[in-house]
Coordinates of N, CA and C in Angstrom, one line a residue:
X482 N 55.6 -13.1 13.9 CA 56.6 -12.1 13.5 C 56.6 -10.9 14.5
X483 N 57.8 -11.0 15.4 CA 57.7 -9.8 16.2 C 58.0 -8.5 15.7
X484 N 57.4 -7.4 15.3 CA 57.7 -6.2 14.6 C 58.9 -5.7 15.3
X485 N 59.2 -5.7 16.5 CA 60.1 -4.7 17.1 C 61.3 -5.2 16.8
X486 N 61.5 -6.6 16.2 CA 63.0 -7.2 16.1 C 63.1 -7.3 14.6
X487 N 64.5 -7.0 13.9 CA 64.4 -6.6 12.9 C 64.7 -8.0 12.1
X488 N 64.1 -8.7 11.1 CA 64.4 -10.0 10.1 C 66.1 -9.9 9.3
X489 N 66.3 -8.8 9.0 CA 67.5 -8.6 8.6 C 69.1 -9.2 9.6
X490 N 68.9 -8.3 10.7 CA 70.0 -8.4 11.6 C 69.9 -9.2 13.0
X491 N 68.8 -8.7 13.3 CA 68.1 -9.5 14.5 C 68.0 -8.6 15.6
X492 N 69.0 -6.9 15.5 CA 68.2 -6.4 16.4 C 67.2 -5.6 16.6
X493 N 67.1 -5.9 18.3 CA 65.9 -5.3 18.6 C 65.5 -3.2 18.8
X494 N 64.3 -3.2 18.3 CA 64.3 -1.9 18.2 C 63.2 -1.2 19.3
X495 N 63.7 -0.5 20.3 CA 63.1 0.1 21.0 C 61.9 0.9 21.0
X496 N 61.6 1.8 19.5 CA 60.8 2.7 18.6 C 60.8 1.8 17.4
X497 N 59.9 1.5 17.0 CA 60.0 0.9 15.5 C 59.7 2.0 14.6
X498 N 61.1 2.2 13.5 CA 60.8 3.3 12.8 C 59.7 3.0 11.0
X499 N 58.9 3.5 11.4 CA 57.8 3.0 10.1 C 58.1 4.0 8.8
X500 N 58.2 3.6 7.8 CA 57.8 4.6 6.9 C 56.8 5.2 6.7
X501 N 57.1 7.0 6.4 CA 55.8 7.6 6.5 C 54.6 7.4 5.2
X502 N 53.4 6.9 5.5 CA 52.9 6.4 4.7 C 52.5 5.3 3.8
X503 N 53.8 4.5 4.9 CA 53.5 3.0 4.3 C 54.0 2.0 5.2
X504 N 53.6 0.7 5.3 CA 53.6 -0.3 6.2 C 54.8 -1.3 5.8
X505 N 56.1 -0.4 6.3 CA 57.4 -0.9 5.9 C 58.3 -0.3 6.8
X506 N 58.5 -1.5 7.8 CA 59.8 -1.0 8.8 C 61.2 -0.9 8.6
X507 N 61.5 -0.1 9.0 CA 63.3 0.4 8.7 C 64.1 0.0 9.8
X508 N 64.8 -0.8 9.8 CA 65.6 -1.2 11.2 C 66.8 0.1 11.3
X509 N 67.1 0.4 12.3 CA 68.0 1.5 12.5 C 69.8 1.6 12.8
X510 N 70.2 -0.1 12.8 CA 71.1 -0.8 13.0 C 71.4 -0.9 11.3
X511 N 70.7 -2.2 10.6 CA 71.3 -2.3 9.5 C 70.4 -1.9 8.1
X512 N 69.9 -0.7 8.1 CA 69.2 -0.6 7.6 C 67.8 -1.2 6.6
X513 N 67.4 -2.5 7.3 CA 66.7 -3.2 6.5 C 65.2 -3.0 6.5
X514 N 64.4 -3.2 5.2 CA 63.4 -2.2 5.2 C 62.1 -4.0 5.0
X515 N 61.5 -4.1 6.2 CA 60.9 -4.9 5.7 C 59.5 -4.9 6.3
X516 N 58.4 -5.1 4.8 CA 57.3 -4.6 4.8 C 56.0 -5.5 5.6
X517 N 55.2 -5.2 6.0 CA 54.4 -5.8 7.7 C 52.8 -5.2 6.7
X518 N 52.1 -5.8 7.5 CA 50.9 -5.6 7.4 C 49.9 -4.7 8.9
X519 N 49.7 -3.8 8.2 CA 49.1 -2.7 9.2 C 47.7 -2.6 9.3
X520 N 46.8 -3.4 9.9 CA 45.7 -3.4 10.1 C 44.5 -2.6 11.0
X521 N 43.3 -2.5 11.1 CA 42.8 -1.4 11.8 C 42.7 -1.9 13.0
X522 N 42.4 -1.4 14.2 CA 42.4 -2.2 15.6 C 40.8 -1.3 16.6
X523 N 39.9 -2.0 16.5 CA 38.7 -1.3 17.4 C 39.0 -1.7 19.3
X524 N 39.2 -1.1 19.8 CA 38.8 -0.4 21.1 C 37.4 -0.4 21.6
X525 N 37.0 -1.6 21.9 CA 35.9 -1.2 23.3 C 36.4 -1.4 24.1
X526 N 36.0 -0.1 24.8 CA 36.5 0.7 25.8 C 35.6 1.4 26.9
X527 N 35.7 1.7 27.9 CA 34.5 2.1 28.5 C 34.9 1.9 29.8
X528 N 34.1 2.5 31.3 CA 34.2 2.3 32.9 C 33.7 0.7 33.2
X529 N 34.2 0.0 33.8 CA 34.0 -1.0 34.4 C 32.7 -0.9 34.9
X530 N 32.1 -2.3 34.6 CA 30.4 -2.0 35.2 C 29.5 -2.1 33.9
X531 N 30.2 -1.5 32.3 CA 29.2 -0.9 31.3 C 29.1 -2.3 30.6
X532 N 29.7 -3.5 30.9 CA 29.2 -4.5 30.2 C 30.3 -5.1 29.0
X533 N 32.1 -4.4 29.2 CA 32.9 -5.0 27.9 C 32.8 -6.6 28.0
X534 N 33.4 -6.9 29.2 CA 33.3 -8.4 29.0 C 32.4 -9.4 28.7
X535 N 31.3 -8.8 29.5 CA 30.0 -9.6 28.8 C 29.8 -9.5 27.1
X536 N 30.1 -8.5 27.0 CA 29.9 -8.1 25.5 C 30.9 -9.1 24.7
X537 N 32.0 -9.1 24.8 CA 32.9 -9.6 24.4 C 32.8 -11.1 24.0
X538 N 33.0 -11.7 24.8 CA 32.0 -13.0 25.0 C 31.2 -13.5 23.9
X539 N 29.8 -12.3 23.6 CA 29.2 -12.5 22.6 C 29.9 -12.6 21.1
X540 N 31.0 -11.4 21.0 CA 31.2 -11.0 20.1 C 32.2 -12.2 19.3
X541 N 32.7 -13.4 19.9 CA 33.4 -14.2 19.1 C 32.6 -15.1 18.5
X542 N 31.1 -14.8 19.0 CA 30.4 -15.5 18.1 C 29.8 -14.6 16.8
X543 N 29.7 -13.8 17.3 CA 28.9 -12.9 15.9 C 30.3 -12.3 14.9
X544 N 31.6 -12.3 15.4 CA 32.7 -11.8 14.7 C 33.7 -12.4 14.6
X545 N 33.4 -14.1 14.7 CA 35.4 -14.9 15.1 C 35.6 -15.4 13.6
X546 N 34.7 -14.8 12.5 CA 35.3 -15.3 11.2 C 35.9 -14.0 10.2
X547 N 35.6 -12.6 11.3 CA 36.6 -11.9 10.7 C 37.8 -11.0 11.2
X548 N 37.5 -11.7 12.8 CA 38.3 -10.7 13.9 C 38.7 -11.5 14.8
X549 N 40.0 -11.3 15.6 CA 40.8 -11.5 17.1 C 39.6 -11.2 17.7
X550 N 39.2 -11.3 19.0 CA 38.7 -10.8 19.8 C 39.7 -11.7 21.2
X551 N 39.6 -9.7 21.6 CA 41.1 -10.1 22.4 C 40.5 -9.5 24.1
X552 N 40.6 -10.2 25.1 CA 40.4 -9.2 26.9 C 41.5 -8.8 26.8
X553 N 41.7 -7.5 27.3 CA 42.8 -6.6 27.9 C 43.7 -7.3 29.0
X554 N 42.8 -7.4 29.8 CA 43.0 -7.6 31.1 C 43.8 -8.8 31.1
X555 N 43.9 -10.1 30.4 CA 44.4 -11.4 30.4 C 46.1 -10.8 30.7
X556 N 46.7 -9.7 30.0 CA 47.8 -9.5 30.5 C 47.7 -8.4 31.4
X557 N 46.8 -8.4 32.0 CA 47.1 -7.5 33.8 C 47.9 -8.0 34.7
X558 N 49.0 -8.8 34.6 CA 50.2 -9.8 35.3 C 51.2 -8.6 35.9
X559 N 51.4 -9.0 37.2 CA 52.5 -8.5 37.9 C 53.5 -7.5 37.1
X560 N 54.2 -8.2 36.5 CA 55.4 -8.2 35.4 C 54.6 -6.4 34.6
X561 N 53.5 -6.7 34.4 CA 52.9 -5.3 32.9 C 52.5 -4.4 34.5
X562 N 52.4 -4.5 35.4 CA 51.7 -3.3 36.1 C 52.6 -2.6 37.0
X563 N 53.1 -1.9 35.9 CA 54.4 -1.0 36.2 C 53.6 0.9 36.3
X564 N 53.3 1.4 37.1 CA 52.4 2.1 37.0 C 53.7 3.8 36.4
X565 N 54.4 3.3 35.6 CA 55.4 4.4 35.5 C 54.6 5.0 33.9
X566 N 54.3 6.3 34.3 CA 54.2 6.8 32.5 C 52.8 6.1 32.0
X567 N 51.8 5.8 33.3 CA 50.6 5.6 32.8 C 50.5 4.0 32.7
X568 N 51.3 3.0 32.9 CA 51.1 2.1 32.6 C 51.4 2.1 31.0
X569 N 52.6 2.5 30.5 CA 53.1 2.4 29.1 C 53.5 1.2 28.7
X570 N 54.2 0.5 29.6 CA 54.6 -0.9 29.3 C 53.4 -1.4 29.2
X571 N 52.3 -1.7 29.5 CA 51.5 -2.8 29.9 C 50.2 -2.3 28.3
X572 N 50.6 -1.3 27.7 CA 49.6 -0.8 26.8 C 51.0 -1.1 25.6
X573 N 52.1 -0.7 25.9 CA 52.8 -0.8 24.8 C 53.0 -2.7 24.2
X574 N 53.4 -3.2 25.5 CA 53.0 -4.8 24.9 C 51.8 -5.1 24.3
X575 N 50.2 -4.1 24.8 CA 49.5 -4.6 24.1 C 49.5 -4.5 22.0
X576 N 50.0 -3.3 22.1 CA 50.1 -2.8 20.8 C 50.7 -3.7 20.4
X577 N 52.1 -3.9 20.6 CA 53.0 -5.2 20.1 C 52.5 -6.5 19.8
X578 N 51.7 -6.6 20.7 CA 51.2 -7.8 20.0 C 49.9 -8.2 19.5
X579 N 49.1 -6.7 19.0 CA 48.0 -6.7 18.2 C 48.8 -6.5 16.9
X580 N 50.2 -6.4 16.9 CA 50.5 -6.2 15.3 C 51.0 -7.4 14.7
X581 N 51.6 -8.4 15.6 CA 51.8 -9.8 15.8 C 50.7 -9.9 15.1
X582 N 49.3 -10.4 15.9 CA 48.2 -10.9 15.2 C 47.7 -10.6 14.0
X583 N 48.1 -9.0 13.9 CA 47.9 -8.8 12.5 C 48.1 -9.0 11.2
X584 N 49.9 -10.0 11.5 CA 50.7 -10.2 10.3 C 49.6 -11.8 10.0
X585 N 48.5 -12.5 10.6 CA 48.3 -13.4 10.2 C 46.9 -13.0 9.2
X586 N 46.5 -11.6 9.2 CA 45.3 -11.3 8.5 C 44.3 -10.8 8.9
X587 N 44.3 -10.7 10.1 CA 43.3 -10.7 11.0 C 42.9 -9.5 12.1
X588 N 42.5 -8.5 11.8 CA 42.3 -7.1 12.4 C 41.9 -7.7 14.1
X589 N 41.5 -7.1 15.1 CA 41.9 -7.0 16.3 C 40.3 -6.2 17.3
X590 N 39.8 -6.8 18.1 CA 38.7 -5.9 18.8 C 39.5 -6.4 19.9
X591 N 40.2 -5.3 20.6 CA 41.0 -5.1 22.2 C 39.8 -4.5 22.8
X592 N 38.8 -5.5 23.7 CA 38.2 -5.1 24.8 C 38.8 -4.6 26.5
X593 N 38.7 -3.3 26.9 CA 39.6 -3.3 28.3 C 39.5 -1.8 28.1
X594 N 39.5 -1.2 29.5 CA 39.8 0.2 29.8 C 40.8 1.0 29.1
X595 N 40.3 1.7 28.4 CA 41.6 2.6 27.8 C 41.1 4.2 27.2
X596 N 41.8 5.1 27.2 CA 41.3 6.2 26.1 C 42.3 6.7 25.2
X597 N 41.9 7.3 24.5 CA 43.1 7.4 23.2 C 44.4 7.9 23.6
X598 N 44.5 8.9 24.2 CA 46.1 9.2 24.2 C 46.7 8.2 24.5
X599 N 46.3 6.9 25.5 CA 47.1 6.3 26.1 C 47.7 5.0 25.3
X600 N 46.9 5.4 23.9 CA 47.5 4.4 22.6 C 48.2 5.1 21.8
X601 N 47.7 6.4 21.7 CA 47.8 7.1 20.4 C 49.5 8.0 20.6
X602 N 49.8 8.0 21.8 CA 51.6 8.6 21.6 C 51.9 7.4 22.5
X603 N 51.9 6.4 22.1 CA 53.1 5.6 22.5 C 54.1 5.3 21.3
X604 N 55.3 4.2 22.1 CA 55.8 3.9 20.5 C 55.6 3.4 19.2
X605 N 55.5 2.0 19.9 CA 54.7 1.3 19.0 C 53.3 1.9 18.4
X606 N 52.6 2.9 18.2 CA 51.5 3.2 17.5 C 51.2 2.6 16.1
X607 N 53.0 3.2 15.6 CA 52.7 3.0 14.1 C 52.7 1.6 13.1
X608 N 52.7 0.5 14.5 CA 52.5 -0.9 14.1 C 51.3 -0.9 13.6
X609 N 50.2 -0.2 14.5 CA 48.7 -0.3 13.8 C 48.3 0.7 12.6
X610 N 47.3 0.5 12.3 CA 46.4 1.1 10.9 C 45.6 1.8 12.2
X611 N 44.1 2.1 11.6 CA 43.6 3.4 12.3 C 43.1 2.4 13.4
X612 N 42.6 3.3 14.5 CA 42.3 2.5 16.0 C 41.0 3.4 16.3
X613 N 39.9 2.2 16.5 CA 38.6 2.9 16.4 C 38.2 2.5 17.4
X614 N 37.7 3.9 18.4 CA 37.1 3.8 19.8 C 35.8 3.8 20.2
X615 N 34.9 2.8 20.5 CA 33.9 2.7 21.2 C 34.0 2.3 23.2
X616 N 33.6 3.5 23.2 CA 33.3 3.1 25.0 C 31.7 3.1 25.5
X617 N 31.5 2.1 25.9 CA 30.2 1.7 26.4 C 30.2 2.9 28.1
X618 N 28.9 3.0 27.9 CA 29.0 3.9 29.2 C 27.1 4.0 29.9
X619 N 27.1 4.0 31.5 CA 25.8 3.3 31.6 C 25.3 4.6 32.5
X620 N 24.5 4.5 33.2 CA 23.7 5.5 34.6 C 24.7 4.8 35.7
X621 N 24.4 6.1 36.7 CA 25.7 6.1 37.6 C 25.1 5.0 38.8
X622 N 23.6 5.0 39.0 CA 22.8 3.9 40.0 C 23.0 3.0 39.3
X623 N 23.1 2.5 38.2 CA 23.0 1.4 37.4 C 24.2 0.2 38.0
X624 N 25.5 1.6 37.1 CA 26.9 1.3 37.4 C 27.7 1.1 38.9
X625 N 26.6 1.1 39.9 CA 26.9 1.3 41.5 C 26.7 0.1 41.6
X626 N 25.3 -0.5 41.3 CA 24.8 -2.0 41.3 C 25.7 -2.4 40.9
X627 N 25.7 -2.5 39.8 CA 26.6 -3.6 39.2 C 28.1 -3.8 39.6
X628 N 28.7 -2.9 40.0 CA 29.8 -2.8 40.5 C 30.1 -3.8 42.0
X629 N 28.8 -3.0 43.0 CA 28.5 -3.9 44.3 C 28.4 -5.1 44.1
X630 N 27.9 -5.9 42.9 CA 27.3 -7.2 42.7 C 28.6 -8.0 42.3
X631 N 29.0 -7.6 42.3 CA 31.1 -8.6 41.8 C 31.3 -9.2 42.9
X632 N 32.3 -10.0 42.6 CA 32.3 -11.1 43.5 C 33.0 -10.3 44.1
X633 N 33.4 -11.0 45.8 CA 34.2 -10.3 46.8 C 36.1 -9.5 46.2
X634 N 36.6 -11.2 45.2 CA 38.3 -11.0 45.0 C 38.1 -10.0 44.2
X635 N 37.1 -9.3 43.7 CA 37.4 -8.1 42.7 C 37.8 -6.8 43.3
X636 N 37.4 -6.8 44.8 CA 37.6 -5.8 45.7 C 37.3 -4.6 45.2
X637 N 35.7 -4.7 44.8 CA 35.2 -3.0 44.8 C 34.4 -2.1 45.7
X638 N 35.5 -1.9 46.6 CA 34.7 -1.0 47.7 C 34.1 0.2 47.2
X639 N 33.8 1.1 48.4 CA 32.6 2.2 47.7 C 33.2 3.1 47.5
X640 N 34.6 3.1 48.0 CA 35.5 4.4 47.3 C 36.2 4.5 45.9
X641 N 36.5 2.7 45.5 CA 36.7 2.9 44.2 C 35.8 2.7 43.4
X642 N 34.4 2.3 43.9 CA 33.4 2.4 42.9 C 32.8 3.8 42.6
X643 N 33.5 4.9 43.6 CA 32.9 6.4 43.4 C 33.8 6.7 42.0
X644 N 35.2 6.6 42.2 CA 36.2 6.9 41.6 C 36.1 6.4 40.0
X645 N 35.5 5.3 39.9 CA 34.6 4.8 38.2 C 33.2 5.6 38.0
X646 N 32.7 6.2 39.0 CA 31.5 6.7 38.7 C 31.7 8.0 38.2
X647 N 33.0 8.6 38.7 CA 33.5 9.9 37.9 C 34.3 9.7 37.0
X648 N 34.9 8.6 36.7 CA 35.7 8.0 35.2 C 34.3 7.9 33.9
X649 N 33.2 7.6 34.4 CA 32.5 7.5 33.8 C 31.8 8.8 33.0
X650 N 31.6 9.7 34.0 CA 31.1 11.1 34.1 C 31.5 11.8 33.1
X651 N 33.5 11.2 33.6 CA 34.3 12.1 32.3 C 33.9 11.4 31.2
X652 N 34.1 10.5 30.8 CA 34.5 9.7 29.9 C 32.6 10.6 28.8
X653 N 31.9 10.4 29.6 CA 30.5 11.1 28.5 C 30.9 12.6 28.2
X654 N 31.7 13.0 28.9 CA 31.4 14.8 29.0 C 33.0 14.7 27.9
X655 N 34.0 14.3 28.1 CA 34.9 14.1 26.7 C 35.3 13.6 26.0
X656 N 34.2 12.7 25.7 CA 34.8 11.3 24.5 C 34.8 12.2 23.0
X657 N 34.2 13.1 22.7 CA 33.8 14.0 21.7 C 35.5 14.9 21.1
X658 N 35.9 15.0 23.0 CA 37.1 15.8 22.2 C 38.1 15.3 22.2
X659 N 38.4 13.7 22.7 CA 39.7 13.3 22.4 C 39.7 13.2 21.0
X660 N 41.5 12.6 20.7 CA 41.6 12.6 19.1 C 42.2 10.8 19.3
X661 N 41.8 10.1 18.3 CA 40.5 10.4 18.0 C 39.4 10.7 18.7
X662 N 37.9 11.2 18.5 CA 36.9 11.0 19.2 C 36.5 9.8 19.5
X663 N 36.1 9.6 20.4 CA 35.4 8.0 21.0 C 33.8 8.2 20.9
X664 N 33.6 7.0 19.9 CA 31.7 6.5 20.1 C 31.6 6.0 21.4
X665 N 30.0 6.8 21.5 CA 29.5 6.0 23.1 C 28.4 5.5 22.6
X666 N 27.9 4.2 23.6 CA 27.0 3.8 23.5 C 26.6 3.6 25.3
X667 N 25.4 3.7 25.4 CA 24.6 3.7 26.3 C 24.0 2.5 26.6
X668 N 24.9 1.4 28.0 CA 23.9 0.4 28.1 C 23.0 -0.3 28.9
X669 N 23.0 0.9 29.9 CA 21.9 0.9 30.9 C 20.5 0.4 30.6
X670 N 20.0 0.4 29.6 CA 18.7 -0.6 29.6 C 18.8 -1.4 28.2
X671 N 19.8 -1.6 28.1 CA 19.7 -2.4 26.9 C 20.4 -3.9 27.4
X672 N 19.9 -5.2 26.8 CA 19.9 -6.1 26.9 C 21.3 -6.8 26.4
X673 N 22.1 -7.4 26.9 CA 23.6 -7.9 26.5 C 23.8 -8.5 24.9
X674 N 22.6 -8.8 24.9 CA 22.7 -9.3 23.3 C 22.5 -8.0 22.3
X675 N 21.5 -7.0 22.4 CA 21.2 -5.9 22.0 C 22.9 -4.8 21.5
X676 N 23.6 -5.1 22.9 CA 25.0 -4.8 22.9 C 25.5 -5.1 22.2
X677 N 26.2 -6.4 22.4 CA 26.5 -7.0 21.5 C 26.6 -7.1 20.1
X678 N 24.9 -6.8 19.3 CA 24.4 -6.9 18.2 C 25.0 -5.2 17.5
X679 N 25.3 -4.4 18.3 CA 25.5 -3.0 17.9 C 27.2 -2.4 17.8
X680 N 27.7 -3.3 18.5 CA 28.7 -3.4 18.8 C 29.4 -4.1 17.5
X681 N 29.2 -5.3 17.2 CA 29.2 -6.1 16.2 C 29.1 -5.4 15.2
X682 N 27.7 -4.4 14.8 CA 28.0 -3.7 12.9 C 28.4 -2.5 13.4
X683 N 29.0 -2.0 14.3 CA 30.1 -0.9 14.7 C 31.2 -1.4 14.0
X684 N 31.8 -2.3 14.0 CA 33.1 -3.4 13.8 C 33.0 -3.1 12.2
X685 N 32.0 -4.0 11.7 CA 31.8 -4.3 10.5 C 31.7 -3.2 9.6
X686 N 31.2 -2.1 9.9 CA 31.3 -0.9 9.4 C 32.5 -0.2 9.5
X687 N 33.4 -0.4 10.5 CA 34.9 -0.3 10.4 C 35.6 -1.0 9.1
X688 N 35.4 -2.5 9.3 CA 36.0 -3.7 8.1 C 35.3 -2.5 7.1
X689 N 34.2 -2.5 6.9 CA 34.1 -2.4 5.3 C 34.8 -1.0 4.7
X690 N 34.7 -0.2 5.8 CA 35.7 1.3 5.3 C 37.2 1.1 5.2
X691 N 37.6 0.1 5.1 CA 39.2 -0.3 5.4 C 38.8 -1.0 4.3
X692 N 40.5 -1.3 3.3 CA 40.7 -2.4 2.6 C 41.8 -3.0 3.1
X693 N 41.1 -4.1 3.5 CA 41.9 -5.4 4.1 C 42.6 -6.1 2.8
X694 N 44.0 -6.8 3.2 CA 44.6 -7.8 2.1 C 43.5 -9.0 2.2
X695 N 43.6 -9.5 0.5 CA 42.8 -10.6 0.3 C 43.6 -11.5 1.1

């Protein structure tokens, strides 16, 4: 079920208008009001280098009987890297179609670089339920290694690896004051399963403060 196209009439809506307070779209053409399922959507998030993908990986084993577990990156295609307005298209399809996945029951962990505003005023927002941010974040020698150790086609030279080492910088000095705030976790000496393992009842402690449909 694509949210953005309306079941009523069939057109498509550029802003999907949500009712406030409840998970029931309004088409703006024929007025048809028809009700979606708005689920929570967790965000690991973090500088390249801190371990999402590895993490991720894990996490369809410790969480594929109650969650998507989704890479960001799988749609980093030509077509989405429109760098206009922050890369809005390429975050706004994501939204779209974590709410897709949601109409089947099934909440959402979007692994891939991101920080809240860059979710939180687009259009599509109000397809999701609340959006909970964890960014992994490691030591700057750590995150230099690991960076250098990538294969060649990743092309991380030492100027864009400086340029994540200050994405990183920021990202500890204001994860506290975006809105929402973003959890960090630290995983410079911690072991990928360790990650993983913490990362996982981050999630679950999410599920249980949410009432999901049976």
């Amino acid at each position: 079920m694509d949210l953005k196209i309306c079941m009523g009439c069939g057109a498509r809506m550029d802003v999907p208008v949500v009712l406030a307070d409840e998970a029931v779209l309004v088409c703006a053409e024929c007025g048809h009001r028809q009700p979606f399922l708005r689920l929570p959507m967790f965000a690991l998030t973090g500088p390249s280098g801190t371990g999402k993908s590895t993490v991720s990986r894990l996490l369809t084993s410790l969480l594929g009987d109650q969650v998507v577990v989704l890479e960001q990156d799988v749609l980093w295609t030509a077509g989405l890297r429109d760098p206009h307005n922050d890369f809005q298209l390429f975050r706004s399809t994501w939204l779209r179609m974590v709410g897709m996945i949601h109409q089947s029951g099934r909440p959402v962990v979007l692994c891939g670089t991101v920080v809240p505003v860059q979710f939180e005023e687009i259009p599509e927002r109000p397809l999701i339920g609340d959006i909970h941010y964890l960014a992994l974040t490691c030591d700057r020698l750590v995150m230099r290694e690991r960076l250098r150790a990538r294969p060649a086609w990743r092309e991380w030279d030492e100027p864009r690896i400086d340029e994540m080492l200050e994405f990183n910088d920021w990202v500890r000095r204001e994860a506290a004051n975006m809105k929402p705030p973003m959890r960090l976790l630290d995983t410079t000496h911690k072991p990928v399963e360790e990650t993983a393992r913490e990362v996982a009842e981050w999630v679950r402690a999410g599920l249980a403060a949410t009432k999901l449909p049976a």
